[in-house]
Amino acid sequence: MHQDSPTITFASLNLAAPLLRALVEKAYTHPSPIQAKAIPPLLEGRDLIGCAQTGTGKTAAFALPILQRLAARPQPFAARRPRALILTPTRELAAQIGENIAFYGRHLSLRHTVIFGGVGENPQIRALAAGVEIVVATPGRLLDLMERGFVALDRVEIFVLDEADRMLDMGFAPDVKRIIARLPARRQSLLFSATMPEAIRELANRLLRDPVRVDVAPTATTVDKVEQRVCHVQRGDKHRLLVHTLRQHPEELVLVFARTKHGANRIADNLDRDGIQAVAIHGNKSQGARQRALEDFRTGRTRVLVATDIAARGIDVKGIALVVNFDIPEEPEAYVHRIGRTARMGAKGLAYSFCDPSEHSSWRDILRLIRQSVPVHADHPFAANAASALPAETPRPMNAPANPARRSGGFWRTNRPPRQGYGSFQGRSLSGRRG
Ligand code: AMP
């Protein structure tokens, strides 16, 4: 049963018949929470700010209303002047959004195209010249084509800024601003972001008019697909615990997170010294060095990548089996981003967090955010050393069950009920989804 309101259906959100048909064909039975909350105001033409990340169903939440609104008011053909623009940070996301639009819009006659860098531009230029209503784009290539006159934004009725926080972290702020400056004043605007730091709030203030705000917790989606463990450990034992952990996962791609650039370098150097090939990636490295490191990781030539939070935001590597939080992030949201690097494309993922006594309060903040307990992994050589430093209220981890049921018992269990996820379709159609 859908936990929120079992009676909400796509039809009750006032979606038109061609879209309902496509949704049946896609085998979606009920709207996800963000869809239920966002679709009605979007159909009315309202602006929207959505605090939600990939995995919540946000693509359909904006794609369905866009399709419906454009189809409701057909316009004469205009080459190179799309009516809707969706800006997203990565190629992978752009391609996925494009596929979703194609599917949801299969019974309508709207045209769309996807524009991103790293591939030949001619097919994109041709598609724009042939005329498309909807453009899905990454900022760099779009700006390039705009400046050369292959696309104009003066007819855009609906604008979506997707994954805004990631966009800024990847250094797209100047590009995004230039693109926004070319949009007509009269338009509907949507902004989605997994986190809402000050810079995003400022951007939202400039971009949106009287927006509806929709929040969707990340918990039951990304976080639930990742098997999480916390290892209590003294700081001085962390390196040896990392080596121990990596040796227990000898075949797998592992992403290790450090809080600082310096820390990332040190971890990679120490691993190298212990015969485990590792490379650090962070903002101090040149673009070329970062790209090489990523390519080596992607192809498995280096199996351990050590990253800072910012550097990791741009990483879209499939097949990361294990994420290790060598340091507990101070920003609880960063934890969700970090562990979301594993369990992509429907794969199962594992995340270990190394928590030393000075990090207990940060760890507590994370548990409060995700509203889950995370089982203690005490089956490691350094657990006994750490046990003496655990806070008084903490159950001793020494006899923690090897695989306790999620959300039952465990460490620093929160008293609040878990936040709602996908409800009725959790574990069904969503289980094979991408991350
Ligand atoms: P998104 O957050 O948009 O990337 O969507 C995450 C995944 O959930 C995608 O694979 C979608 O196809 C799927 N999805 C979106 N909405 C629904 C729904 N209402 N029912 C089932 N699956 C959905």
Short mmCIF file of C-alpha atoms and ligand atoms in Angstrom, two decimals:
data_model
loop_
_atom_site.label_atom_id
_atom_site.label_comp_id
_atom_site.label_asym_id
_atom_site.label_seq_id
_atom_site.Cartn_x
_atom_site.Cartn_y
_atom_site.Cartn_z
CA MET A 1 0.00 0.00 0.00
CA HIS A 2 1.11 3.50 -0.66
CA GLN A 3 1.92 4.92 2.76
CA ASP A 4 0.84 8.43 1.98
CA SER A 5 -2.55 8.34 0.29
CA PRO A 6 -3.44 5.10 -1.39
CA THR A 7 -6.15 6.85 -3.39
CA ILE A 8 -3.79 9.13 -5.32
CA THR A 9 -3.51 7.91 -8.87
CA PHE A 10 -1.99 9.48 -11.94
CA ALA A 11 -5.48 10.12 -13.25
CA SER A 12 -6.44 11.99 -10.09
CA LEU A 13 -3.52 14.36 -10.75
CA ASN A 14 -5.34 15.49 -13.92
CA LEU A 15 -2.87 14.03 -16.35
CA ALA A 16 -4.16 13.70 -19.90
CA ALA A 17 -5.08 10.40 -21.54
CA PRO A 18 -2.01 10.01 -23.79
CA LEU A 19 0.26 10.37 -20.77
CA LEU A 20 -1.83 8.00 -18.65
CA ARG A 21 -1.56 5.44 -21.40
CA ALA A 22 2.22 5.73 -21.48
CA LEU A 23 2.36 5.38 -17.68
CA VAL A 24 0.33 2.18 -17.85
CA GLU A 25 2.72 0.91 -20.49
CA LYS A 26 5.62 1.83 -18.25
CA ALA A 27 3.89 -0.17 -15.48
CA TYR A 28 3.88 2.66 -12.98
CA THR A 29 0.91 2.04 -10.73
CA HIS A 30 1.05 5.04 -8.40
CA PRO A 31 2.74 8.41 -8.41
CA SER A 32 5.77 8.72 -6.15
CA PRO A 33 5.49 11.36 -3.40
CA ILE A 34 7.29 14.02 -5.41
CA GLN A 35 5.07 13.32 -8.40
CA ALA A 36 1.90 13.54 -6.30
CA LYS A 37 3.03 16.84 -4.81
CA ALA A 38 4.60 18.49 -7.84
CA ILE A 39 2.42 17.56 -10.79
CA PRO A 40 -0.78 19.47 -9.84
CA PRO A 41 0.89 22.87 -9.24
CA LEU A 42 3.11 22.40 -12.29
CA LEU A 43 0.08 21.73 -14.47
CA GLU A 44 -1.31 25.03 -13.23
CA GLY A 45 1.83 26.79 -14.40
CA ARG A 46 3.37 27.45 -11.00
CA ASP A 47 7.13 27.73 -10.42
CA LEU A 48 8.60 25.05 -8.20
CA ILE A 49 11.60 24.38 -6.02
CA GLY A 50 12.13 20.68 -5.37
CA CYS A 51 14.46 19.38 -2.71
CA ALA A 52 14.92 15.91 -4.13
CA GLN A 53 17.59 13.82 -5.72
CA THR A 54 17.74 11.24 -8.44
CA GLY A 55 15.82 8.15 -7.45
CA THR A 56 12.75 9.95 -6.15
CA GLY A 57 10.94 9.95 -9.48
CA LYS A 58 11.63 13.63 -10.08
CA THR A 59 12.14 13.20 -13.82
CA ALA A 60 8.53 12.19 -14.36
CA ALA A 61 7.47 14.88 -11.88
CA PHE A 62 8.68 17.57 -14.29
CA ALA A 63 8.53 15.72 -17.62
CA LEU A 64 4.83 14.83 -17.46
CA PRO A 65 3.61 18.40 -16.80
CA ILE A 66 5.96 19.78 -19.46
CA LEU A 67 4.60 17.37 -22.06
CA GLN A 68 1.02 18.06 -21.08
CA ARG A 69 1.35 21.85 -21.10
CA LEU A 70 3.15 21.96 -24.42
CA ALA A 71 0.70 19.56 -26.04
CA ALA A 72 -2.28 21.54 -24.75
CA ARG A 73 -1.21 24.65 -26.69
CA PRO A 74 0.32 23.59 -30.00
CA GLN A 75 2.45 26.29 -31.59
CA PRO A 76 3.52 26.80 -35.17
CA PHE A 77 6.79 25.16 -36.14
CA ALA A 78 9.93 27.17 -35.31
CA ALA A 79 13.39 25.88 -36.11
CA ARG A 80 16.06 26.29 -33.42
CA ARG A 81 13.62 27.76 -30.89
CA PRO A 82 12.55 25.16 -28.32
CA ARG A 83 9.61 25.75 -25.98
CA ALA A 84 11.06 23.86 -23.01
CA LEU A 85 14.64 23.60 -21.76
CA ILE A 86 15.90 21.12 -19.21
CA LEU A 87 19.41 21.80 -18.01
CA THR A 88 21.19 18.97 -16.23
CA PRO A 89 24.84 18.53 -15.19
CA THR A 90 25.93 15.27 -16.78
CA ARG A 91 25.59 13.49 -20.08
CA GLU A 92 24.32 10.42 -18.34
CA LEU A 93 21.47 12.36 -16.74
CA ALA A 94 20.69 14.19 -19.97
CA ALA A 95 20.45 10.94 -21.87
CA GLN A 96 18.23 9.38 -19.22
CA ILE A 97 15.91 12.38 -19.12
CA GLY A 98 15.71 12.26 -22.91
CA GLU A 99 14.73 8.60 -22.81
CA ASN A 100 12.06 9.29 -20.22
CA ILE A 101 10.61 12.13 -22.27
CA ALA A 102 10.53 9.91 -25.34
CA PHE A 103 8.65 7.24 -23.41
CA TYR A 104 6.16 9.44 -21.57
CA GLY A 105 5.53 11.42 -24.73
CA ARG A 106 5.16 8.43 -27.05
CA HIS A 107 1.46 9.12 -27.71
CA LEU A 108 1.98 12.84 -28.32
CA SER A 109 3.59 14.45 -31.30
CA LEU A 110 6.10 16.64 -29.49
CA ARG A 111 9.72 16.42 -30.52
CA HIS A 112 12.75 16.61 -28.28
CA THR A 113 16.51 16.34 -28.54
CA VAL A 114 19.41 15.85 -26.18
CA ILE A 115 22.48 18.05 -26.33
CA PHE A 116 25.77 17.34 -24.58
CA GLY A 117 29.48 17.60 -25.17
CA GLY A 118 32.02 14.92 -25.90
CA VAL A 119 30.21 13.70 -29.02
CA GLY A 120 29.86 15.10 -32.51
CA GLU A 121 27.73 18.22 -32.71
CA ASN A 122 26.33 17.81 -36.21
CA PRO A 123 23.43 15.50 -35.35
CA GLN A 124 22.49 17.90 -32.55
CA ILE A 125 22.63 20.90 -34.86
CA ARG A 126 20.51 19.06 -37.41
CA ALA A 127 17.90 18.11 -34.80
CA LEU A 128 17.65 21.73 -33.66
CA ALA A 129 17.30 22.95 -37.22
CA ALA A 130 14.55 20.42 -37.88
CA GLY A 131 12.64 21.90 -34.93
CA VAL A 132 12.13 20.45 -31.47
CA GLU A 133 9.79 21.53 -28.70
CA ILE A 134 11.95 20.20 -25.86
CA VAL A 135 15.71 20.40 -25.41
CA VAL A 136 17.54 18.48 -22.69
CA ALA A 137 21.08 19.81 -22.35
CA THR A 138 24.26 20.06 -20.36
CA PRO A 139 25.40 23.68 -20.00
CA GLY A 140 28.69 23.75 -21.92
CA ARG A 141 27.55 22.41 -25.28
CA LEU A 142 24.27 24.31 -25.10
CA LEU A 143 26.07 27.63 -24.61
CA ASP A 144 28.44 26.82 -27.42
CA LEU A 145 25.56 26.13 -29.81
CA MET A 146 23.67 29.20 -28.59
CA GLU A 147 26.63 31.45 -29.23
CA ARG A 148 26.97 30.14 -32.74
CA GLY A 149 23.31 30.72 -33.49
CA PHE A 150 22.20 27.09 -33.65
CA VAL A 151 19.66 27.50 -30.89
CA ALA A 152 17.83 30.44 -29.30
CA LEU A 153 15.99 30.50 -26.00
CA ASP A 154 13.62 33.36 -26.68
CA ARG A 155 10.62 31.09 -27.04
CA VAL A 156 11.21 28.97 -23.91
CA GLU A 157 8.00 28.64 -21.90
CA ILE A 158 9.27 26.15 -19.32
CA PHE A 159 12.76 25.95 -17.87
CA VAL A 160 14.08 23.22 -15.56
CA LEU A 161 17.35 23.47 -13.66
CA ASP A 162 18.04 19.91 -12.59
CA GLU A 163 20.52 18.86 -9.86
CA ALA A 164 21.35 22.51 -9.20
CA ASP A 165 23.76 21.80 -6.35
CA ARG A 166 25.75 19.37 -8.42
CA MET A 167 25.77 21.86 -11.26
CA LEU A 168 27.42 24.46 -9.03
CA ASP A 169 29.85 21.95 -7.55
CA MET A 170 30.96 21.00 -11.03
CA GLY A 171 31.77 24.63 -11.77
CA PHE A 172 28.85 25.32 -14.09
CA ALA A 173 27.63 28.42 -12.22
CA PRO A 174 28.88 30.96 -14.81
CA ASP A 175 27.44 28.93 -17.70
CA VAL A 176 24.12 28.49 -15.94
CA LYS A 177 23.89 32.22 -15.27
CA ARG A 178 24.57 33.05 -18.89
CA ILE A 179 21.93 30.62 -20.02
CA ILE A 180 19.35 31.96 -17.57
CA ALA A 181 20.06 35.49 -18.79
CA ARG A 182 18.89 34.47 -22.26
CA LEU A 183 15.52 33.13 -21.14
CA PRO A 184 12.42 35.22 -21.67
CA ALA A 185 11.04 36.88 -18.55
CA ARG A 186 7.66 35.24 -18.93
CA ARG A 187 8.21 31.57 -18.29
CA GLN A 188 7.61 28.77 -15.83
CA SER A 189 10.75 27.78 -13.93
CA LEU A 190 11.61 24.73 -11.87
CA LEU A 191 14.69 24.08 -9.77
CA PHE A 192 15.65 20.72 -8.32
CA SER A 193 18.47 20.18 -5.87
CA ALA A 194 19.37 17.41 -3.44
CA THR A 195 20.70 19.95 -0.95
CA MET A 196 19.81 23.60 -0.38
CA PRO A 197 22.95 25.50 0.58
CA GLU A 198 22.93 29.31 0.53
CA ALA A 199 24.18 29.54 -3.07
CA ILE A 200 21.23 27.47 -4.28
CA ARG A 201 18.74 29.51 -2.30
CA GLU A 202 20.12 32.67 -3.87
CA LEU A 203 19.90 31.16 -7.32
CA ALA A 204 16.33 30.07 -6.61
CA ASN A 205 15.42 33.59 -5.51
CA ARG A 206 16.65 34.99 -8.78
CA LEU A 207 15.15 32.28 -10.94
CA LEU A 208 11.74 31.54 -9.44
CA ARG A 209 8.60 33.52 -8.84
CA ASP A 210 6.46 32.56 -5.85
CA PRO A 211 7.49 28.91 -6.12
CA VAL A 212 5.76 25.92 -4.60
CA ARG A 213 8.23 24.02 -2.46
CA VAL A 214 8.36 20.24 -2.49
CA ASP A 215 10.69 18.23 -0.26
CA VAL A 216 11.33 14.57 -0.62
CA ALA A 217 13.61 12.71 1.72
CA PRO A 218 16.35 10.75 0.06
CA THR A 219 16.17 7.95 2.60
CA ALA A 220 13.99 5.20 1.30
CA THR A 221 15.32 5.48 -2.21
CA THR A 222 19.07 5.81 -2.68
CA VAL A 223 19.96 5.09 0.89
CA ASP A 224 17.83 1.99 1.15
CA LYS A 225 19.54 0.27 -1.71
CA VAL A 226 22.91 0.53 -0.03
CA GLU A 227 23.89 -1.88 2.68
CA GLN A 228 25.47 0.35 5.28
CA ARG A 229 27.81 -0.48 8.14
CA VAL A 230 29.58 1.66 10.69
CA CYS A 231 32.96 0.55 12.02
CA HIS A 232 33.97 2.08 15.32
CA VAL A 233 37.67 2.58 15.29
CA GLN A 234 40.37 4.73 16.81
CA ARG A 235 41.74 7.32 14.40
CA GLY A 236 45.21 5.78 14.54
CA ASP A 237 43.80 2.42 13.41
CA LYS A 238 41.88 3.76 10.42
CA HIS A 239 44.54 3.17 7.86
CA ARG A 240 45.03 -0.44 8.90
CA LEU A 241 41.28 -0.94 8.96
CA LEU A 242 41.13 0.38 5.40
CA VAL A 243 43.81 -2.05 4.25
CA HIS A 244 41.96 -4.86 6.03
CA THR A 245 38.66 -3.85 4.38
CA LEU A 246 40.20 -3.60 0.91
CA ARG A 247 41.78 -7.02 1.29
CA GLN A 248 38.38 -8.42 2.12
CA HIS A 249 37.07 -7.02 -1.16
CA PRO A 250 39.97 -7.84 -3.43
CA GLU A 251 38.18 -7.74 -6.76
CA GLU A 252 36.07 -4.68 -6.44
CA LEU A 253 36.09 -1.03 -7.40
CA VAL A 254 36.24 0.97 -4.20
CA LEU A 255 35.67 4.67 -3.68
CA VAL A 256 37.21 6.03 -0.49
CA PHE A 257 36.14 9.42 0.85
CA ALA A 258 38.37 11.80 2.72
CA ARG A 259 37.37 15.14 4.18
CA THR A 260 40.35 17.10 2.90
CA LYS A 261 42.56 17.13 -0.19
CA HIS A 262 45.58 16.59 1.98
CA GLY A 263 43.87 13.64 3.67
CA ALA A 264 42.99 12.14 0.30
CA ASN A 265 46.62 12.32 -0.85
CA ARG A 266 47.85 10.77 2.37
CA ILE A 267 45.40 7.89 2.18
CA ALA A 268 46.35 7.14 -1.44
CA ASP A 269 50.09 7.33 -0.64
CA ASN A 270 49.74 5.04 2.36
CA LEU A 271 47.79 2.51 0.33
CA ASP A 272 50.39 2.57 -2.41
CA ARG A 273 53.05 1.94 0.21
CA ASP A 274 51.10 -1.08 1.36
CA GLY A 275 50.96 -2.43 -2.17
CA ILE A 276 47.38 -1.42 -2.94
CA GLN A 277 47.22 0.72 -6.04
CA ALA A 278 45.24 3.84 -5.33
CA VAL A 279 44.88 7.31 -6.75
CA ALA A 280 43.57 10.50 -5.20
CA ILE A 281 41.28 12.88 -7.02
CA HIS A 282 40.48 16.37 -5.81
CA GLY A 283 40.28 19.99 -6.85
CA ASN A 284 44.03 20.64 -6.67
CA LYS A 285 44.69 18.23 -9.49
CA SER A 286 44.61 19.41 -13.09
CA GLN A 287 41.65 18.53 -15.24
CA GLY A 288 43.88 16.19 -17.24
CA ALA A 289 45.14 14.38 -14.15
CA ARG A 290 41.61 14.01 -12.86
CA GLN A 291 40.40 12.66 -16.15
CA ARG A 292 43.24 10.15 -16.32
CA ALA A 293 42.58 9.03 -12.76
CA LEU A 294 38.90 8.59 -13.52
CA GLU A 295 39.59 6.70 -16.72
CA ASP A 296 41.98 4.34 -14.90
CA PHE A 297 39.31 3.78 -12.28
CA ARG A 298 36.55 3.28 -14.82
CA THR A 299 38.54 0.65 -16.66
CA GLY A 300 39.64 -1.04 -13.45
CA ARG A 301 43.33 -0.28 -13.91
CA THR A 302 43.24 1.44 -10.52
CA ARG A 303 40.72 -0.16 -8.29
CA VAL A 304 40.80 2.30 -5.42
CA LEU A 305 39.94 5.93 -5.91
CA VAL A 306 40.30 8.33 -3.00
CA ALA A 307 38.17 11.45 -3.34
CA THR A 308 36.97 14.52 -1.55
CA ASP A 309 33.26 15.32 -1.58
CA ILE A 310 33.48 18.01 -4.22
CA ALA A 311 35.62 15.92 -6.56
CA ALA A 312 33.28 12.98 -6.22
CA ARG A 313 30.19 14.90 -7.29
CA GLY A 314 31.25 14.70 -10.91
CA ILE A 315 32.04 11.01 -10.78
CA ASP A 316 29.58 8.79 -12.57
CA VAL A 317 31.26 5.44 -12.55
CA LYS A 318 29.21 2.32 -12.75
CA GLY A 319 30.22 -0.76 -10.84
CA ILE A 320 31.50 0.84 -7.64
CA ALA A 321 30.79 -2.01 -5.24
CA LEU A 322 32.01 -0.38 -2.07
CA VAL A 323 32.18 3.12 -0.67
CA VAL A 324 34.37 3.70 2.37
CA ASN A 325 33.93 6.84 4.42
CA PHE A 326 37.43 7.08 5.83
CA ASP A 327 36.28 10.29 7.49
CA ILE A 328 32.71 10.88 8.57
CA PRO A 329 31.43 13.92 6.64
CA GLU A 330 30.56 16.97 8.72
CA GLU A 331 27.65 17.81 6.44
CA PRO A 332 25.12 15.01 6.85
CA GLU A 333 23.84 15.47 3.29
CA ALA A 334 27.29 14.62 1.99
CA TYR A 335 26.83 11.13 3.41
CA VAL A 336 23.83 10.55 1.15
CA HIS A 337 25.75 11.81 -1.87
CA ARG A 338 28.74 9.65 -1.00
CA ILE A 339 26.98 6.36 -0.55
CA GLY A 340 24.85 7.10 -3.60
CA ARG A 341 28.00 6.55 -5.70
CA THR A 342 27.52 2.84 -5.19
CA ALA A 343 24.31 0.90 -5.87
CA ARG A 344 23.94 2.53 -9.26
CA MET A 345 22.02 1.02 -12.16
CA GLY A 346 20.02 -1.10 -9.76
CA ALA A 347 23.13 -2.87 -8.45
CA LYS A 348 23.53 -3.58 -4.78
CA GLY A 349 26.07 -1.48 -2.99
CA LEU A 350 27.91 -1.53 0.28
CA ALA A 351 29.09 1.42 2.35
CA TYR A 352 31.41 1.33 5.35
CA SER A 353 31.83 4.36 7.56
CA PHE A 354 34.88 4.56 9.80
CA CYS A 355 33.86 6.47 12.89
CA ASP A 356 36.40 7.52 15.49
CA PRO A 357 35.41 8.96 18.88
CA SER A 358 35.74 12.56 17.68
CA GLU A 359 33.23 11.84 14.91
CA HIS A 360 30.40 10.42 16.99
CA SER A 361 28.35 13.58 16.91
CA SER A 362 28.66 13.94 13.12
CA TRP A 363 27.61 10.32 12.80
CA ARG A 364 24.59 10.98 14.98
CA ASP A 365 23.57 13.87 12.72
CA ILE A 366 23.74 11.54 9.73
CA LEU A 367 21.52 8.95 11.41
CA ARG A 368 19.07 11.72 12.23
CA LEU A 369 19.00 12.79 8.58
CA ILE A 370 18.56 9.35 7.09
CA ARG A 371 16.25 8.23 9.89
CA GLN A 372 17.60 4.76 9.92
CA SER A 373 19.80 2.76 12.13
CA VAL A 374 23.03 1.56 10.59
CA PRO A 375 24.31 -1.78 11.83
CA VAL A 376 27.68 -1.83 13.54
CA HIS A 377 30.34 -3.86 11.83
CA ALA A 378 32.39 -5.14 14.73
CA ASP A 379 34.01 -8.03 13.00
CA HIS A 380 37.34 -6.33 12.41
CA PRO A 381 40.69 -6.49 14.22
CA PHE A 382 40.45 -2.95 15.64
CA ALA A 383 36.98 -3.08 17.16
CA ALA A 384 38.13 -3.96 20.66
CA ASN A 385 40.43 -0.97 20.66
CA ALA A 386 37.53 1.33 19.83
CA ALA A 387 34.91 -0.21 22.11
CA SER A 388 36.29 1.48 25.20
CA ALA A 389 35.71 4.89 23.63
CA LEU A 390 32.04 4.40 22.75
CA PRO A 391 29.53 6.71 24.39
CA ALA A 392 27.69 5.31 27.40
CA GLU A 393 24.28 4.94 25.75
CA THR A 394 25.71 2.95 22.90
CA PRO A 395 25.16 -0.78 22.82
CA ARG A 396 28.53 -2.53 22.78
CA PRO A 397 29.12 -3.64 19.24
CA MET A 398 31.10 -6.75 20.09
CA ASN A 399 28.15 -9.08 19.77
CA ALA A 400 26.19 -7.12 17.23
CA PRO A 401 24.39 -9.50 14.87
CA ALA A 402 26.19 -10.00 11.60
CA ASN A 403 23.27 -8.92 9.48
CA PRO A 404 20.54 -7.31 11.53
CA ALA A 405 17.33 -6.39 9.78
CA ARG A 406 17.29 -2.85 8.54
CA ARG A 407 15.54 -0.41 10.81
CA SER A 408 15.33 -2.89 13.64
CA GLY A 409 17.53 -2.51 16.66
CA GLY A 410 20.99 -1.25 15.98
CA PHE A 411 23.03 1.72 16.80
CA TRP A 412 21.68 5.13 17.83
CA ARG A 413 18.35 4.20 16.62
CA THR A 414 16.19 7.21 15.97
CA ASN A 415 12.78 7.33 17.56
CA ARG A 416 11.07 8.97 14.66
CA PRO A 417 9.37 6.78 12.12
CA PRO A 418 11.31 6.31 8.92
CA ARG A 419 10.52 8.88 6.30
CA GLN A 420 8.33 7.76 3.56
CA GLY A 421 9.83 6.46 0.38
CA TYR A 422 8.10 5.07 -2.63
CA GLY A 423 5.44 3.28 -0.65
CA SER A 424 3.59 0.67 -2.58
CA PHE A 425 5.97 0.19 -5.43
CA GLN A 426 9.11 0.10 -3.40
CA GLY A 427 11.05 -3.02 -4.26
CA ARG A 428 8.96 -3.74 -7.34
CA SER A 429 9.33 -1.64 -10.43
CA LEU A 430 11.89 0.47 -8.63
CA SER A 431 14.16 -2.36 -7.69
CA GLY A 432 15.73 -2.50 -11.09
CA ARG A 433 16.05 1.18 -11.56
CA ARG A 434 19.16 3.15 -12.10
CA GLY A 435 20.78 5.06 -9.28
P1 AMP B 1 14.24 9.54 -11.21
O1 AMP B 1 14.33 10.00 -9.79
O2 AMP B 1 13.40 10.42 -12.03
O3 AMP B 1 15.60 9.29 -11.79
O4 AMP B 1 13.48 8.13 -11.21
C1 AMP B 1 14.00 7.02 -10.59
C2 AMP B 1 13.46 5.74 -11.15
O5 AMP B 1 12.14 5.52 -10.71
C3 AMP B 1 13.40 5.67 -12.67
O6 AMP B 1 13.91 4.43 -13.08
C4 AMP B 1 11.94 5.78 -13.00
O7 AMP B 1 11.65 5.06 -14.16
C5 AMP B 1 11.30 5.17 -11.78
N1 AMP B 1 9.98 5.74 -11.48
C6 AMP B 1 9.65 7.04 -11.54
N2 AMP B 1 8.35 7.22 -11.19
C7 AMP B 1 7.85 6.01 -10.88
C8 AMP B 1 6.58 5.55 -10.44
N3 AMP B 1 5.58 6.39 -10.25
N4 AMP B 1 6.44 4.23 -10.25
C9 AMP B 1 7.47 3.38 -10.43
N5 AMP B 1 8.70 3.75 -10.85
C10 AMP B 1 8.91 5.06 -11.05
#
